[in-house]
Coordinates of C-alpha atoms and ligand atoms in Angstrom, one line a residue:
M16 CA -0.1 0.1 -0.2
M17 CA 1.4 3.2 -1.1
E18 CA -0.9 5.7 0.6
G19 CA -1.1 6.9 4.1
K20 CA -4.7 5.3 4.3
V21 CA -6.8 5.1 7.1
G22 CA -10.6 3.5 7.5
V23 CA -9.4 0.7 8.6
G24 CA -7.8 1.3 11.8
I25 CA -5.2 0.1 14.0
C26 CA -7.0 -2.6 15.6
V27 CA -6.3 -4.6 12.9
L28 CA -2.6 -4.2 13.1
L29 CA -2.5 -6.2 16.0
L30 CA -2.1 -9.9 16.5
L31 CA -5.6 -11.6 18.2
L32 CA -6.5 -8.1 20.0
M33 CA -9.5 -7.0 18.9
C34 CA -11.6 -3.3 19.0
E35 CA -14.5 -3.1 20.9
S36 CA -15.8 -1.6 18.4
T37 CA -16.0 -4.4 15.6
K38 CA -18.1 -2.3 13.4
G39 CA -16.2 0.4 13.2
R40 CA -17.3 4.3 11.7
F41 CA -14.9 6.0 10.2
V42 CA -15.4 9.5 10.0
V43 CA -14.2 11.9 6.8
E44 CA -13.8 15.7 8.3
K45 CA -14.8 17.9 5.5
N46 CA -14.5 21.2 4.9
N47 CA -16.2 23.2 1.5
L48 CA -14.1 23.9 -1.6
R49 CA -16.2 26.9 -3.5
V50 CA -14.6 27.5 -7.2
T51 CA -15.4 31.0 -8.2
S52 CA -14.4 30.8 -11.4
P53 CA -14.8 29.9 -14.7
E54 CA -18.6 30.5 -14.2
N55 CA -19.8 27.1 -15.7
L56 CA -18.4 25.7 -12.6
K57 CA -19.4 27.9 -10.2
D58 CA -20.4 26.1 -6.7
T59 CA -19.0 24.4 -3.6
Y60 CA -17.9 21.4 -4.0
E61 CA -17.0 19.1 -0.3
C62 CA -13.2 18.3 -0.3
A63 CA -11.3 15.6 2.5
I64 CA -9.6 17.6 4.8
G65 CA -5.5 15.7 4.9
N66 CA -4.4 14.3 8.6
F67 CA -1.0 16.6 7.9
G68 CA 0.2 19.7 6.9
V69 CA -1.9 23.0 8.3
P70 CA -5.7 23.4 7.9
Q71 CA -6.9 26.8 8.0
Y72 CA -9.5 26.4 10.9
G73 CA -11.9 29.3 10.8
G74 CA -10.5 31.0 8.0
T75 CA -10.2 30.6 4.1
L76 CA -7.8 30.9 1.6
A77 CA -8.2 31.8 -2.1
G78 CA -5.9 30.7 -4.7
A79 CA -6.0 29.7 -8.2
V80 CA -5.2 25.8 -9.7
V81 CA -2.6 25.2 -11.6
Y82 CA -1.9 21.2 -12.7
P83 CA 1.4 20.6 -13.6
K84 CA 2.1 19.8 -16.8
T85 CA 4.7 16.6 -15.8
N86 CA 5.3 15.3 -12.7
Q87 CA 1.2 15.0 -11.9
K88 CA 1.5 13.1 -9.3
A89 CA 4.0 15.1 -7.5
C90 CA 6.3 12.1 -6.7
K91 CA 9.5 13.7 -7.5
S92 CA 10.5 17.3 -6.8
F93 CA 9.9 19.5 -8.8
T94 CA 12.9 21.4 -8.6
D95 CA 14.3 19.1 -10.8
D96 CA 12.1 19.8 -13.4
V97 CA 13.5 22.9 -15.4
S98 CA 10.3 23.0 -17.6
F99 CA 8.0 23.9 -15.0
K100 CA 7.2 27.1 -13.4
F101 CA 4.5 27.6 -10.2
N102 CA 2.6 30.5 -12.5
S103 CA -1.3 30.9 -11.1
G104 CA -1.2 33.7 -13.8
A105 CA -2.6 36.6 -11.5
G106 CA 0.0 36.9 -8.8
L107 CA -2.4 34.9 -6.6
P108 CA -1.7 31.9 -4.1
V109 CA -1.3 29.0 -6.6
F110 CA -3.2 25.7 -5.5
L111 CA -1.6 22.7 -7.0
L112 CA -3.9 20.0 -8.3
V113 CA -2.0 16.3 -8.6
D114 CA -3.4 12.7 -8.8
R115 CA -4.0 10.4 -6.5
G116 CA -1.6 7.3 -6.5
D117 CA 2.2 6.3 -6.7
C118 CA 3.3 7.5 -3.7
Y119 CA 2.2 9.2 0.3
F120 CA -0.3 11.9 0.2
T121 CA 2.0 13.4 2.2
L122 CA 5.2 13.4 -0.1
K123 CA 2.9 15.0 -2.4
A124 CA 2.2 18.1 -0.4
W125 CA 6.2 18.2 0.7
N126 CA 7.1 18.2 -3.1
A127 CA 4.2 21.0 -3.8
Q128 CA 4.9 23.0 -0.6
K129 CA 8.8 23.2 -2.1
A130 CA 7.8 24.5 -5.4
G131 CA 5.8 27.6 -3.5
A132 CA 2.1 26.2 -3.5
A133 CA 0.1 27.7 -0.6
A134 CA -2.6 24.0 -1.1
I135 CA -2.3 20.8 -2.4
L136 CA -5.1 19.5 -3.9
V137 CA -5.7 15.8 -4.6
A138 CA -8.0 14.7 -6.9
D139 CA -9.2 11.1 -6.5
D140 CA -8.0 8.5 -9.1
R141 CA -11.7 6.7 -8.7
P142 CA -14.9 7.4 -8.1
E143 CA -15.4 6.7 -4.4
P144 CA -16.8 8.7 -1.2
L145 CA -13.8 10.8 -0.2
I146 CA -11.1 9.2 2.5
T147 CA -8.9 11.1 5.0
M148 CA -5.3 11.1 3.6
D149 CA -3.3 10.1 6.2
T150 CA 0.3 10.2 7.4
P151 CA 2.0 7.1 6.3
E152 CA 2.8 4.6 9.0
E153 CA 6.2 4.0 11.2
G154 CA 9.4 3.0 9.1
H155 CA 7.1 2.8 6.2
A156 CA 8.6 6.3 4.7
R157 CA 11.3 8.9 5.4
S158 CA 9.6 10.7 7.9
D159 CA 12.0 14.1 8.4
Y160 CA 9.6 16.4 6.1
L161 CA 6.0 15.3 7.7
Q162 CA 6.7 17.8 10.9
N163 CA 7.8 20.8 7.7
I164 CA 4.4 20.5 6.1
S165 CA 2.5 23.4 6.4
I166 CA 0.2 23.9 3.9
P167 CA -3.1 22.9 3.7
S168 CA -3.6 19.8 1.5
A169 CA -7.2 18.7 0.6
L170 CA -8.7 15.4 -1.4
I171 CA -11.3 16.0 -4.2
S172 CA -13.8 13.8 -6.0
L173 CA -12.4 12.2 -9.6
S174 CA -15.2 14.0 -11.3
L175 CA -14.1 17.8 -9.5
G176 CA -10.5 16.8 -10.8
E177 CA -11.8 16.2 -14.5
A178 CA -13.8 19.4 -15.0
I179 CA -11.0 22.0 -13.6
K180 CA -8.8 19.8 -15.5
K181 CA -10.7 20.1 -18.5
A182 CA -11.6 24.0 -17.8
L183 CA -7.2 25.2 -17.2
N184 CA -6.7 23.4 -20.4
K185 CA -9.4 25.7 -22.7
P186 CA -7.7 27.5 -21.0
D187 CA -9.3 29.1 -18.9
M188 CA -8.1 30.9 -14.7
V189 CA -9.4 28.8 -11.8
K190 CA -10.1 30.2 -9.2
V191 CA -10.7 28.4 -5.8
N192 CA -11.1 29.3 -2.1
L193 CA -11.0 27.0 0.5
D194 CA -13.4 27.5 3.5
W195 CA -12.9 26.0 7.3
R196 CA -15.1 28.5 8.6
E197 CA -17.7 25.5 9.4
A198 CA -15.3 22.5 9.7
L199 CA -16.4 22.8 13.3
P200 CA -19.3 23.6 15.2
H201 CA -19.0 26.7 17.1
P202 CA -21.9 27.1 19.1
D203 CA -21.0 28.5 22.3
D204 CA -18.7 30.3 24.6
R205 CA -16.8 26.9 26.0
V206 CA -14.8 24.7 24.0
E207 CA -15.1 20.7 24.5
Y208 CA -12.1 19.5 23.8
E209 CA -10.4 15.8 24.2
F210 CA -7.0 14.0 23.0
W211 CA -7.4 10.3 22.8
T212 CA -4.0 9.5 23.5
N213 CA -1.1 6.8 24.9
S214 CA 1.2 6.6 27.7
N215 CA 3.8 4.3 25.2
D216 CA 6.8 6.8 24.4
E217 CA 8.7 4.5 22.1
C218 CA 7.4 4.4 18.2
G219 CA 8.9 6.2 16.4
P220 CA 7.7 9.6 14.6
K221 CA 3.9 9.6 15.7
C222 CA 5.0 9.0 19.5
D223 CA 7.8 11.9 19.5
S224 CA 5.5 13.9 17.7
Q225 CA 3.0 13.9 20.3
K226 CA 5.4 14.1 23.2
Q227 CA 6.2 16.9 21.4
F228 CA 3.1 18.6 21.5
L229 CA 1.7 17.8 25.0
K230 CA 4.9 19.8 26.2
D231 CA 4.3 22.7 23.7
F232 CA 0.3 22.8 24.4
K233 CA 0.6 22.2 28.0
G234 CA 0.6 26.3 29.3
V235 CA -2.1 27.2 26.9
A236 CA -4.0 24.1 27.6
Q237 CA -3.6 25.2 31.3
I238 CA -4.5 28.9 30.9
L239 CA -7.7 27.9 28.9
E240 CA -8.7 25.7 31.1
K241 CA -8.1 27.6 34.5
K242 CA -10.3 30.4 32.9
G243 CA -13.0 28.2 31.8
Y244 CA -12.6 28.4 28.7
T245 CA -12.5 24.7 27.7
Q246 CA -13.5 21.4 29.2
F247 CA -10.5 19.7 28.2
T248 CA -10.3 15.3 28.7
P249 CA -7.6 12.4 27.9
H250 CA -9.4 9.1 26.7
Y251 CA -7.1 6.5 26.2
I252 CA -8.1 2.9 23.5
T253 CA -7.4 0.0 24.9
W254 CA -8.5 -3.5 23.0
Y255 CA -9.5 -6.8 24.7
C256 CA -8.3 -10.4 24.2
P257 CA -10.9 -12.9 22.4
E258 CA -12.0 -15.4 24.9
A259 CA -10.6 -18.2 23.8
F260 CA -7.2 -16.5 23.6
I261 CA -7.3 -15.0 27.4
L262 CA -4.5 -17.8 28.4
S263 CA -2.0 -17.0 25.1
R264 CA 0.6 -15.6 25.7
Q265 CA -0.1 -12.8 23.7
C266 CA -3.0 -12.2 26.0
K267 CA -0.7 -12.4 29.0
S268 CA 2.2 -10.3 28.4
Q269 CA -0.1 -7.4 26.5
C270 CA -3.4 -7.6 28.9
I271 CA -4.6 -6.8 32.1
N272 CA -7.8 -7.2 34.5
N273 CA -7.5 -11.0 32.8
G274 CA -7.6 -10.1 29.2
R275 CA -10.3 -7.4 29.5
Y276 CA -7.7 -4.3 28.8
C277 CA -4.7 -4.9 26.5
A278 CA -1.9 -2.9 24.7
P279 CA 0.0 -3.8 22.2
D280 CA 3.7 -4.7 22.7
P281 CA 5.8 -1.7 22.2
D282 CA 8.7 -3.2 20.6
E283 CA 6.5 -6.1 19.2
D284 CA 9.1 -8.6 20.6
F285 CA 6.5 -10.2 23.9
S286 CA 10.3 -11.8 25.2
R287 CA 11.9 -8.8 25.1
G288 CA 11.9 -4.6 26.7
Y289 CA 8.4 -3.1 27.9
E290 CA 4.9 -5.5 27.3
G291 CA 1.9 -4.3 26.2
K292 CA 0.4 -4.7 30.0
D293 CA 2.9 -2.2 30.7
V294 CA 1.5 -0.1 28.2
V295 CA -2.2 -0.2 29.9
V296 CA -1.0 0.0 33.4
Q297 CA 0.8 3.4 32.6
N298 CA -2.8 4.7 30.3
L299 CA -4.8 3.7 33.4
L300 CA -2.4 5.7 35.9
Q301 CA -2.7 8.6 33.3
A302 CA -6.7 8.4 32.8
C303 CA -6.6 7.8 37.1
F304 CA -4.5 10.8 37.4
F305 CA -7.0 13.0 35.5
K306 CA -10.2 11.3 37.4
V307 CA -8.9 12.6 40.4
A308 CA -7.3 16.0 39.3
N309 CA -10.9 16.5 38.5
E310 CA -12.3 15.8 41.1
S311 CA -10.1 18.1 43.2
G312 CA -11.0 20.8 41.1
K313 CA -7.5 21.1 39.2
P314 CA -7.9 18.7 36.0
W315 CA -4.9 21.0 34.6
L316 CA -2.4 18.9 36.3
W317 CA -2.9 15.9 33.9
W318 CA -0.5 18.1 31.4
D319 CA 2.2 18.4 34.4
Y320 CA 1.8 14.7 35.0
V321 CA 1.9 13.6 31.0
T322 CA 4.9 15.7 31.0
D323 CA 7.0 15.4 34.1
F324 CA 6.8 11.5 33.1
A325 CA 7.9 11.8 29.5
I326 CA 11.0 13.4 31.0
R327 CA 11.2 11.8 34.0
C328 CA 9.9 7.6 33.6
P329 CA 11.3 7.3 29.5
M330 CA 11.5 3.1 28.5
R331 CA 14.6 4.1 27.3
E332 CA 15.9 4.4 30.6
E333 CA 14.2 1.8 31.5
K334 CA 11.9 3.7 34.1
Y335 CA 8.8 3.3 33.1
T336 CA 7.5 2.1 36.1
K337 CA 4.6 2.2 38.1
E338 CA 7.1 3.3 41.4
C339 CA 8.6 6.0 38.9
A340 CA 4.8 7.3 37.6
E341 CA 3.9 7.7 42.0
D342 CA 7.0 9.1 42.9
V343 CA 5.7 12.0 39.6
I344 CA 2.2 12.3 41.5
S345 CA 3.0 12.7 44.4
S346 CA 5.7 16.0 43.3
L347 CA 2.5 17.3 41.9
G348 CA 1.0 16.7 45.4
V349 CA -1.4 14.5 44.0
D350 CA -2.5 11.8 46.4
V351 CA -1.1 8.3 45.4
K352 CA -3.6 6.2 47.0
K353 CA -6.7 7.4 45.4
I354 CA -4.8 6.8 42.4
Q355 CA -4.1 2.6 43.4
E356 CA -7.4 2.8 44.6
C357 CA -8.7 3.9 40.9
V358 CA -6.5 1.5 39.3
G359 CA -7.3 -1.5 41.9
N360 CA -6.1 -4.7 41.5
T361 CA -4.7 -5.2 37.7
G362 CA -3.9 -9.1 38.3
A363 CA -7.5 -9.7 39.3
D364 CA -10.4 -11.3 36.8
A365 CA -12.3 -7.8 37.5
E366 CA -13.3 -4.9 35.6
N367 CA -11.7 -2.0 36.3
Q368 CA -14.5 0.8 35.6
V369 CA -11.9 4.1 34.4
L370 CA -11.3 1.3 31.8
K371 CA -14.8 0.7 30.9
A372 CA -15.6 4.1 30.4
E373 CA -13.1 4.2 28.1
Q374 CA -13.9 1.5 26.3
K375 CA -17.4 2.7 25.8
A376 CA -16.0 6.2 25.2
Q377 CA -14.0 5.0 22.3
I378 CA -17.6 3.9 19.5
G379 CA -18.0 6.7 18.7
K380 CA -21.8 8.9 18.9
G381 CA -23.3 11.3 16.5
S382 CA -21.3 13.0 14.1
R383 CA -17.7 12.1 15.8
G384 CA -17.1 8.3 14.7
D385 CA -15.1 6.0 15.9
V386 CA -12.0 6.7 16.8
T387 CA -9.4 5.1 15.2
I388 CA -6.1 7.0 14.6
L389 CA -4.2 7.6 17.4
P390 CA -3.4 10.6 18.5
T391 CA -6.6 12.2 17.7
L392 CA -7.8 15.7 18.9
I393 CA -11.6 15.8 18.6
I394 CA -12.5 19.1 19.2
N395 CA -16.8 20.2 19.9
N396 CA -17.2 16.4 19.5
R397 CA -15.4 16.4 15.8
Q398 CA -12.6 15.1 14.8
Y399 CA -9.7 17.0 14.1
R400 CA -7.3 16.7 11.6
G401 CA -4.0 18.6 10.4
K402 CA -0.6 18.5 12.1
L403 CA -0.2 18.5 16.1
D404 CA 1.2 21.6 17.0
K405 CA 0.5 24.2 18.9
G406 CA -0.4 26.9 16.9
T407 CA -2.6 24.7 13.8
V408 CA -4.6 23.1 17.2
L409 CA -5.2 26.3 18.9
K410 CA -6.8 27.6 16.0
A411 CA -8.9 25.1 15.7
I412 CA -10.1 24.9 19.2
C413 CA -10.2 28.9 18.7
S414 CA -12.3 28.4 15.9
G415 CA -14.9 26.3 18.1
F416 CA -16.0 29.8 20.0
E417 CA -19.0 31.1 19.0
E418 CA -17.7 34.8 17.4
T419 CA -17.0 37.0 19.5
T420 CA -16.7 34.6 22.9
E421 CA -13.1 33.6 21.8
P422 CA -10.6 34.4 24.4
V423 CA -7.6 37.0 24.1
I424 CA -5.2 34.2 23.4
C425 CA -7.2 33.1 20.0
L426 CA -7.1 36.9 19.1
R427 CA -3.1 37.5 19.6
D428 CA -2.2 36.5 15.6
G429 CA -5.0 37.2 14.0
Ligands
NAG13 C1 12.1 20.6 8.6 O1 12.8 21.2 9.5 C2 14.1 21.6 10.6 C3 13.7 22.9 11.4 O2 13.1 24.0 10.9 C4 15.1 21.5 10.0 O3 16.3 21.6 10.5 C5 14.7 20.5 8.8 O4 15.8 20.2 8.0 C6 13.6 20.0 8.1 N1 13.7 18.9 7.2 C7 13.5 18.7 6.2 C8 13.3 17.9 5.3 O5 13.3 19.7 5.2
NAG14 C1 -14.6 16.9 35.0 O1 -14.9 17.9 36.3 C2 -16.3 18.5 35.9 C3 -17.4 19.2 36.8 O2 -17.1 18.8 38.1 C4 -17.5 17.1 35.1 O3 -18.5 18.0 34.7 C5 -17.0 16.3 34.1 O4 -17.7 15.2 33.7 C6 -15.5 15.2 35.2 N1 -14.8 15.2 33.6 C7 -15.0 13.8 33.9 C8 -14.0 12.4 32.6 O5 -14.7 13.2 34.9

């Protein structure tokens, strides 16, 4: 599979482990692409927001479409191609139109950005409902450029792609406007958001970018929460072991509470390093930390806990332990006993109320859809799409306030 593609969910990656939500419903987050000229194409079309780059939540971006003469799938760098020049003809930002296929969506976006495009439109290569373009899985691609993608991306339908190409051929200038103003609901003066995360700290670029995000976003998150502008809840995905396999080596190593709550082995090797069940226990400690802190009226302490834990208890220093976690908990002045009660006996054949609730929350309700990509941010009950970085996420959260009720922090850089 040459594309970063989602929809199948992470559950199938795991030998023997299954998701609680077997009838997965993946929701593709969409926004609007308005064609403002030529006359015969004037309309508003749906497009799917890519799960990388920087979507302009709350904003719009206008430009003119360019379809390259060669390298139409944008799998190669455009700088090698001297005959190619980006010029929309009117000094407008360039929306580079490229075709789906042959390489990762992210590589197309990176090549477009390097060549000066302001946005990339990927035309689907088959008639089908729009999908979400995602980043490649770990180990499948060079990833050093992923975090550097700063242009927004959108997948458009095969038919719209064909119509635009036809117009450009005439030649007509095709002017478009990407509109993210309604990408998130913005009903009132408080934004509810969730971060679906994982305490596993050794999974390559995905874990690294998650750790970096938590660190970078902590300050803003805590201000918003303390002032009551937001209500934040962290969530943890767990799997369960099918009945027949509870005594298998895989389930014993990856699950707690007799196969009820499982996580994939961090290094995919059952005989060395940390096991899946170590990850579940840390996830449970984090979830319990939030519960206890929230009950004491200080939910924002969770951000201190997870960032301190990442620094003080990393897997690679073999400090990813319950003892290390408890040291961090007490250093934050939170009652370790209460957390231990919440965690309970993980070796027992019994339910854990916190993880049970987490498994239930995993199944999508209403417009949200099941959470299948980790990490995932949900803002006002919609899945955020785009790069996990402070400015981009803050912009998205800010677009979730009813007009004129956004906090000052949202108005700072326009
Ligand atoms: C990505 O950006 C970083 C920081 O600006 C830079 O050091 C790095 O070389 C860039 N990577 C690529 C592939 O351009
Ligand atoms: C956190 O506390 C608030 C206020 O007491 C409550 O409404 C909310 O449901 C709590 N969240 C969780 C996940 O317990």
